[in-house]
Coordinates of C-alpha atoms in Angstrom, one line a residue:
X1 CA -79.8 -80.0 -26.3
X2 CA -80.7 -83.7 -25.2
X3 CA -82.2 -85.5 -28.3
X4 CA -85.4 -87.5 -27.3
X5 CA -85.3 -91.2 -26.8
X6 CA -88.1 -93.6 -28.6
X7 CA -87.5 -97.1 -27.0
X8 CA -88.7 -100.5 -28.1
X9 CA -88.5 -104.1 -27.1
X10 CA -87.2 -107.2 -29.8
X11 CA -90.0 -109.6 -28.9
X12 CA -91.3 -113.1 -30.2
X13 CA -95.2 -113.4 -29.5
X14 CA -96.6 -116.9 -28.5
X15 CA -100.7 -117.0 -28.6
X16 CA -101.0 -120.0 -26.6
X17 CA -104.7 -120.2 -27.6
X18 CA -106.9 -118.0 -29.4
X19 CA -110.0 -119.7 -27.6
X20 CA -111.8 -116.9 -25.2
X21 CA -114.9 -116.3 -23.0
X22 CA -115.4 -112.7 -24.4
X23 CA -116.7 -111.7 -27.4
X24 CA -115.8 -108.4 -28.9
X25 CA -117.5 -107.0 -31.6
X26 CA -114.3 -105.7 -33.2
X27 CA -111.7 -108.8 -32.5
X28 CA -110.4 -111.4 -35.0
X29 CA -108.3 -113.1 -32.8
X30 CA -111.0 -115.3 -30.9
X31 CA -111.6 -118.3 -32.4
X32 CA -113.9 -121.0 -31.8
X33 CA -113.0 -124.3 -29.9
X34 CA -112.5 -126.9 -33.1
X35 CA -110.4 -123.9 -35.1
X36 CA -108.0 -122.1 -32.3
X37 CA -106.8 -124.1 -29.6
X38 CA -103.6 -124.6 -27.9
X39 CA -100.4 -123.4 -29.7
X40 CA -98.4 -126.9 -29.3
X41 CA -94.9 -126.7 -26.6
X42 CA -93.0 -128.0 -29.1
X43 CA -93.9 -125.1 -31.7
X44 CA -93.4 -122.9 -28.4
X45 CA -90.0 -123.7 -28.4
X46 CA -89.0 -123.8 -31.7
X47 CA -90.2 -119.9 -31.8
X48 CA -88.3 -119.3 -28.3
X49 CA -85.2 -120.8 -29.8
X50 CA -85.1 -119.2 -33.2
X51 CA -86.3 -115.8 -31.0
X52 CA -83.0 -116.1 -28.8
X53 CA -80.9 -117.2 -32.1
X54 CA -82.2 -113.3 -33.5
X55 CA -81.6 -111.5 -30.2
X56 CA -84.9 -110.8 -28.7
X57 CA -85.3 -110.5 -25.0
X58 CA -89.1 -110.4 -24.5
X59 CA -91.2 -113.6 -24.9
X60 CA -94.9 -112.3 -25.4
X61 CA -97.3 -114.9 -24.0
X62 CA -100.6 -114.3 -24.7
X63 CA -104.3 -116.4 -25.0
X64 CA -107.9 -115.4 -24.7
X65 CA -109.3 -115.0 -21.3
X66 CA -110.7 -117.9 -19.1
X67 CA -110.6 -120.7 -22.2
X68 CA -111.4 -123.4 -19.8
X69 CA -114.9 -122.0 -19.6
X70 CA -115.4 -122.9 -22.7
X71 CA -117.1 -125.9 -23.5
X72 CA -114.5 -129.0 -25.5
X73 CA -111.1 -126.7 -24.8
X74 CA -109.9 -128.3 -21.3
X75 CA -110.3 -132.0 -23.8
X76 CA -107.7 -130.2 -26.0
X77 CA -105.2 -128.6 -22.4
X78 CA -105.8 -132.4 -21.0
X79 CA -103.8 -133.6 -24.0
X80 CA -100.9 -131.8 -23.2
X81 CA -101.1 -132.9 -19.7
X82 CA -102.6 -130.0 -18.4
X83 CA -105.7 -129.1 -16.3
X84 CA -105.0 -124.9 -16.7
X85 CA -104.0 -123.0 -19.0
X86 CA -102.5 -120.8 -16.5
X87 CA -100.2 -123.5 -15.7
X88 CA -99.1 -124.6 -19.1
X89 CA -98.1 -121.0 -19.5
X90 CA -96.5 -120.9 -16.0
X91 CA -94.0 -124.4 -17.5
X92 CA -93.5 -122.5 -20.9
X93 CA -92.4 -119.5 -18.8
X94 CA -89.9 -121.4 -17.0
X95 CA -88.7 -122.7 -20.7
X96 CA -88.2 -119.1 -21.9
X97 CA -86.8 -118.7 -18.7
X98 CA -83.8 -121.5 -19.5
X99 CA -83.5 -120.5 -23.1
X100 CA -82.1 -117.2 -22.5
X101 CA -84.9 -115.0 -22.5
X102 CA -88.1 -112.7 -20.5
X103 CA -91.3 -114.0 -20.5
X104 CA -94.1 -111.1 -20.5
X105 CA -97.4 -112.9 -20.1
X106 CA -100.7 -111.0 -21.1
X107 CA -103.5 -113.3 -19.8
X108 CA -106.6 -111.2 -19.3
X109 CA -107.9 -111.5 -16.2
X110 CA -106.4 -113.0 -13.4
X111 CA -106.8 -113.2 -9.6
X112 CA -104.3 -111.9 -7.1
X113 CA -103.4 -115.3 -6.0
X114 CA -103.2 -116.1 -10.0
X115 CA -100.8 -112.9 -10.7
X116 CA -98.8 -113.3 -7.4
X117 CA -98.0 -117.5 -9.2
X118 CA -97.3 -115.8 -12.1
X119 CA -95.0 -113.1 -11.1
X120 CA -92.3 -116.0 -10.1
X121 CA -91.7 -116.8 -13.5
X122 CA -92.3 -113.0 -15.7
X123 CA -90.1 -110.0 -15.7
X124 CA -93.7 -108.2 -16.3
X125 CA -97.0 -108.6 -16.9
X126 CA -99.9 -106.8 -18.4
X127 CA -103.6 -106.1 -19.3
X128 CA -105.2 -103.9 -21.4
X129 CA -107.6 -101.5 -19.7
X130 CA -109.2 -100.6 -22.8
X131 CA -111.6 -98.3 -21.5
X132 CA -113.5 -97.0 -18.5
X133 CA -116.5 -96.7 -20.7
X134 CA -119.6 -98.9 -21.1
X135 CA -119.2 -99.4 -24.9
X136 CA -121.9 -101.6 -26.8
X137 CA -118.6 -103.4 -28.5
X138 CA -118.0 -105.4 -25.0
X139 CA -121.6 -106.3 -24.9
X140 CA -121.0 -109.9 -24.9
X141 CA -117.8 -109.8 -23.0
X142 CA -117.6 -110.1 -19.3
X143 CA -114.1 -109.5 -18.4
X144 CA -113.8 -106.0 -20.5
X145 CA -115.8 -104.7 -17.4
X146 CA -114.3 -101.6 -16.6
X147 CA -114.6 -102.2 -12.9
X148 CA -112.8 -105.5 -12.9
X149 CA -110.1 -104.6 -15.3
X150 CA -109.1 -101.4 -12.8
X151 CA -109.1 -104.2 -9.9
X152 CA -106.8 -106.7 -11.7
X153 CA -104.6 -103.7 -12.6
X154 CA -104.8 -102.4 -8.7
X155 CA -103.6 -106.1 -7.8
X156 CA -100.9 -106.1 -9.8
X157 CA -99.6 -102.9 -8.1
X158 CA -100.0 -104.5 -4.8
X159 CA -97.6 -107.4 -6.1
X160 CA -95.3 -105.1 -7.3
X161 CA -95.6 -106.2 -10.4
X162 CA -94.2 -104.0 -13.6
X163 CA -97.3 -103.7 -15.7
X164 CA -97.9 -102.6 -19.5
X165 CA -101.9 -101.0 -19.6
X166 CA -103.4 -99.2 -22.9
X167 CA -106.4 -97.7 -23.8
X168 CA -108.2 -98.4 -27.6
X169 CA -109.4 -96.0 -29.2
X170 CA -112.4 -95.8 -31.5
X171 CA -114.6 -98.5 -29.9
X172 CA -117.0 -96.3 -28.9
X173 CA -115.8 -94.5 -26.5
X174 CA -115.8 -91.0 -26.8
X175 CA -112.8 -87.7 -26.1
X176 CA -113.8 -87.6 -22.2
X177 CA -113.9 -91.0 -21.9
X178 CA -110.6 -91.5 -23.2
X179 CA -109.8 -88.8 -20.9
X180 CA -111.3 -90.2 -17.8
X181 CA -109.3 -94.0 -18.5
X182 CA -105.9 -92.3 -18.6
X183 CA -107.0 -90.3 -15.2
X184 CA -107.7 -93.5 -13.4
X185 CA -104.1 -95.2 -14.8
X186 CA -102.5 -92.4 -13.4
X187 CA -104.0 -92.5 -10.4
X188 CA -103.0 -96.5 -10.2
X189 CA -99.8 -95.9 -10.9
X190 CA -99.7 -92.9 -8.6
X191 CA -100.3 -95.3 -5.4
X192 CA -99.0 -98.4 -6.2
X193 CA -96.0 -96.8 -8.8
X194 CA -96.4 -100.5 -11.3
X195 CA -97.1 -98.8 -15.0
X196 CA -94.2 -99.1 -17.1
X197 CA -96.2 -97.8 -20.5
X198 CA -99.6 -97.3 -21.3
X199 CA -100.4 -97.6 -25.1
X200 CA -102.7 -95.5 -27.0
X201 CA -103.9 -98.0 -29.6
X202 CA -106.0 -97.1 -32.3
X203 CA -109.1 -99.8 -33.4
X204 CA -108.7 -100.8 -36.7
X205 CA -111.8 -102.3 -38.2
X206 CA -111.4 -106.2 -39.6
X207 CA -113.0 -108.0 -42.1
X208 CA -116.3 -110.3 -40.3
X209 CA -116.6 -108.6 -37.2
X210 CA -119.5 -106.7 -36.2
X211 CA -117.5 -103.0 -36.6
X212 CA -116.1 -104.1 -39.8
X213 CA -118.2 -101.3 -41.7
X214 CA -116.7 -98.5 -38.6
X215 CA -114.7 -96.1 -39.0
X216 CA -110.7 -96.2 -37.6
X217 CA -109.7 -94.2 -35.4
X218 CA -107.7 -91.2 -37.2
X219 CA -104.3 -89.6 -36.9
X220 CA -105.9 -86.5 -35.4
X221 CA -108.1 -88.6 -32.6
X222 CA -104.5 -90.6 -31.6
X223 CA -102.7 -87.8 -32.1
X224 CA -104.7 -85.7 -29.5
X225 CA -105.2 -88.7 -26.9
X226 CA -101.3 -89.0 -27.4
X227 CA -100.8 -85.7 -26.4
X228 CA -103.6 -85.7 -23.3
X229 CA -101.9 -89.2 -22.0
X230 CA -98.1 -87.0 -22.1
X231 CA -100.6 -84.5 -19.9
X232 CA -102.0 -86.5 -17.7
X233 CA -99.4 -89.8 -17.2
X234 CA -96.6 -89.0 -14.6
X235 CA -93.3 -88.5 -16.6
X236 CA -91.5 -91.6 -15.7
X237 CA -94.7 -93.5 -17.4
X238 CA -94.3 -94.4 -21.2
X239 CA -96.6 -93.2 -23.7
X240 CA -96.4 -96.4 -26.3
X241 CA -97.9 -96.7 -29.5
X242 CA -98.2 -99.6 -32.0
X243 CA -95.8 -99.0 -35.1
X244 CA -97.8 -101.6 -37.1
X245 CA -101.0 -99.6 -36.6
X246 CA -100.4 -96.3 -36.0
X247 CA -98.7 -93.6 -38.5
X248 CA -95.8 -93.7 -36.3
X249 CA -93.9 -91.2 -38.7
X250 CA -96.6 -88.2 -37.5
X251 CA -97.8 -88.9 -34.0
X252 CA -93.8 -89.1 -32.8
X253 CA -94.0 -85.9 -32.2
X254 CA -97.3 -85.6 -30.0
X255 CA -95.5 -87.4 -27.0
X256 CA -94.6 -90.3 -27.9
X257 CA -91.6 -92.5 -25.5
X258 CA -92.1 -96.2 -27.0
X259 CA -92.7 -98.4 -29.7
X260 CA -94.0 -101.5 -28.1
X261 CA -92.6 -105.1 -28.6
X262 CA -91.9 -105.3 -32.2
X263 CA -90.9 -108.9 -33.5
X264 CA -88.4 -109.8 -36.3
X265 CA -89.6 -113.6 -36.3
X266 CA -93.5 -113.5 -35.8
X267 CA -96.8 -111.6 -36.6
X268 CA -98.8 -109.9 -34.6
X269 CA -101.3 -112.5 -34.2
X270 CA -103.9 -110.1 -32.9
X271 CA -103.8 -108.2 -36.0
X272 CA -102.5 -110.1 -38.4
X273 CA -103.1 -107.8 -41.6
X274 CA -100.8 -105.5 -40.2
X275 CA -97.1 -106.8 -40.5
X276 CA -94.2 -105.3 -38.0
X277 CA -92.4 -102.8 -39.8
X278 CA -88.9 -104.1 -39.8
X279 CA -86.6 -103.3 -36.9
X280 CA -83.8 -101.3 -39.0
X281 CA -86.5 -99.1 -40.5
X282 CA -87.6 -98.6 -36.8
X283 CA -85.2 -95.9 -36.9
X284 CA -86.2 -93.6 -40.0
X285 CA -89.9 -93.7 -38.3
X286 CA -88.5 -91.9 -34.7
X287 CA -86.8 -89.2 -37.1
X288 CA -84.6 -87.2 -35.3
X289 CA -85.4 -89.1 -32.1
X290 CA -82.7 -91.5 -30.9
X291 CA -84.0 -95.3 -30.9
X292 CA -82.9 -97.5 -28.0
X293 CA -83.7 -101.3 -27.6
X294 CA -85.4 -102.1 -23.8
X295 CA -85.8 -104.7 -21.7
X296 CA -89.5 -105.7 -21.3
X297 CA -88.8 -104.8 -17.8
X298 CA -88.2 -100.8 -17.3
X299 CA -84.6 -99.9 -15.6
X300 CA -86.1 -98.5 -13.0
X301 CA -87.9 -101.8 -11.7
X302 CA -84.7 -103.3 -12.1
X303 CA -83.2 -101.0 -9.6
X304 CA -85.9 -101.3 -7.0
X305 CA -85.0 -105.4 -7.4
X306 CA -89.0 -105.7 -8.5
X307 CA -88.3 -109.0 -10.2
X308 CA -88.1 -112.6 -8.7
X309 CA -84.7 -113.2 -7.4
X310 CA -84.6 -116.1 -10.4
X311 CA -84.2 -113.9 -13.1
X312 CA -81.9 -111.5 -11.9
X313 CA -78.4 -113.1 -13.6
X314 CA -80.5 -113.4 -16.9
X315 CA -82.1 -109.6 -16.4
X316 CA -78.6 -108.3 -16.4
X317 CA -76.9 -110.6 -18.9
X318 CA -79.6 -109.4 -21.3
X319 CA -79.2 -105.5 -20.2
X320 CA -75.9 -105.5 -20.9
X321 CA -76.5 -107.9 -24.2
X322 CA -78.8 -104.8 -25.7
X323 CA -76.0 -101.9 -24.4
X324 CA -73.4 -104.0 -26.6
X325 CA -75.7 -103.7 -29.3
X326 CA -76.4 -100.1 -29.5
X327 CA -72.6 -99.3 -29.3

C-alpha cells in the first residue's frame, strides 16, 4: 500500500506594496498610501539572499492590485526609478532569478499582454479566485468581480502559464456557491490544463475590519469544501490548504495533497497574527502521510517545457537540490 504524499514549497514572501485599489471588508493587508508603500530593492534582496542561504526555492512576490491608481503611490515607485509597479516587480524577478531561486508573482489582476511580460521571468503565477459569488465583503472592490477574476485565470491558461487559484471560505458565500467556484476551476483547468493547486482557505476574522465581529469559518465547513474540491477537481490538480490557518492536523485526511508555500525566514504578511508553523513540525501535522518539498512549479509543467527557456538550468539545479534533501 502507497502511503499518501502531502507536498509543500520553502518560500520567502516579498509584499512589494501593501497599497491597493480594493477594499475588502475582511483584509488587513491594505494600507493606505503614507503607511504601506513600496518594500525597498535593497530589503528585497537582503530577504532573497538570506531565503537562498536557508534553501528555499520559491520567491513569493506579492502587492495590492492596481497601486498606481491610487492617488500619491506612483510619487513613491518614481523614487525608485520606476513608472509601474509591474515593472519593478518584473527587475526584482530577474534578481531572484540570478540569486539562485523561482519567482512566483501574485499581482491581482493583470492583462494578457501584462501576464504574457510576466511569464518571461516566473516559474508560475497566480490569483485568487475567491469566489464566484456576489458577496457584500467585495462591495468596494472592483477587481474581486467574479467575472474578471475567471478571465484573468482563462488568460493565463492561454499562456500556458502554471497557475495557483483558491477559493475563501466564510466571506459570505454560501455551501453552493463554494460549490459552483470549484466547478468553474475545473472546468478552466479542464480546457486550458494551467491549475497546479487550488486552495481552500478559510476567512479568519481580524481585528478593525468590517467582519471583525464574524464568525471563521469552521473545521467542519473546510473540512466538507475540502472534500467537494477532491470531488470535483481533476486528480492531477492539488487540493492546498494553509497550515498557518487551517487545523491542518484534522482536515489531512478530507483530501488534502499540499501545504502551500511555507517560509522559514518571513511572515505571512497577509495574515500576520498567524505565524508558519515551522518546517520540521511540517511533518507531525501530515501524520502518516509522507511530506515532500516541491518546486513552485509542478513536475508535470516541467515536463511539457511550460517555463521560459531562461530558467530551465536553475528549474533543474533546484529539482535535484530538494531530491538531495529528502534522501
Amino acid at each position: 500500500m502507497h502511503r499518501r504524499v502531502i507536498t509543500f514549497s520553502r518560500n520567502v514572501f516579498l509584499p512589494l506594496t501593501t497599497v491597493c485599489t480594493n477594499v475588502c471588508s475582511y483584509c488587513t493587508f491594505r494600507r493606505p498610501v503614507e503607511e504601506g508603500c513600496v518594500m525597498p530593492p535593497e530589503d528585497v534582496h537582503r530577504t532573497i539572499d538570506e531565503g537562498v542561504a536557508l534553501g528555499c526555492t520559491e520567491a513569493l512576490f506579492t502587492f495590492g492590485e492596481r497601486p498606481g491608481e491610487v492617488p500619491g503611490f506612483s510619487d513613491h515607485l518614481a523614487a525608485l526609478g520606476y513608472t509601474d509597479i509591474l515593472d519593478y516587480c518584473y527587475d526584482l524577478c530577474g534578481y531572484a532569478i540570478g540569486a539562485g531561486i523561482l519567482p512566483h508573482t501574485n499581482a491581482g489582476i493583470l492583462t494578457y499582454e501584462e501576464l504574457e511580460r510576466l511569464r518571461e521571468v516566473n516559474a508560475s503565477m497566480g490569483l485568487m479566485l475567491e469566489t464566484t459569488a456576489e458577496v457584500p465583503a467585495h462591495r468596494n472592490s472592483p477587481g474581486k468581480d467574479p467575472a474578471v477574476r475567471i478571465a484573468m485565470i482563462e488568460d493565463a491558461g492561454r499562456l500556458h502559464i502554471p497557475f495557483t487559484t483558491g477559493i475563501l471560505i466564510g466571506i459570505g458565500e454560501g455551501p453552493r456557491d463554494r460549490l459552483e467556484s470549484l466547478e468553474v476551476i475545473a472546468d478552466l483547468h479542464r480546457r486550458y490544463g494551467h491549475i497546479q493547486e487550488v486552495i481552500v482557505q478559510n476567512f479568519c476574522p481580524k481585528e478593525g475590519t468590517e467582519m471583525a465581529g464574524f464568525a471563521p469559518a469552521s473545521t467542519a465547513e473546510m473540512a466538507e469544501t475540502i472534500r467537494a474540491a477532491r470531488e470535483i477537481l481533476p486528480p492531477e490538480v492539488a487540493v492546498q490548504i494553509p497550515p498557518n490557518l487551517a487545523d491542518a492536523r484534522r482536515l489531512i485526511r478530507c483530501g488534502v495533497d499540499d501545504l502551500g508555500g511555507v517560509s522559514p525566514l518571513t511572515i505571512d504578511y497577509v495574515n500576520p497574527e498567524h505565524p508558519w508553523p515551522q518546517i520540521d513540525a511540517l511533518k507531525s501535522l501530515v501524520g502518516d502521510a509522507t511530506l515532500r518539498e516541491r518546486l513552485c512549479i509542478y513536475p508535470r509543467f516541467i515536463e511539457r517545457g511550460w517555463y521560459p527557456a531562461s530558467l530551465a538550468t536553475l528549474i533543474h539545479t533546484l529539482q535535484k537540490q530538494i531530491e538531495e534533501r529528502s534522501l
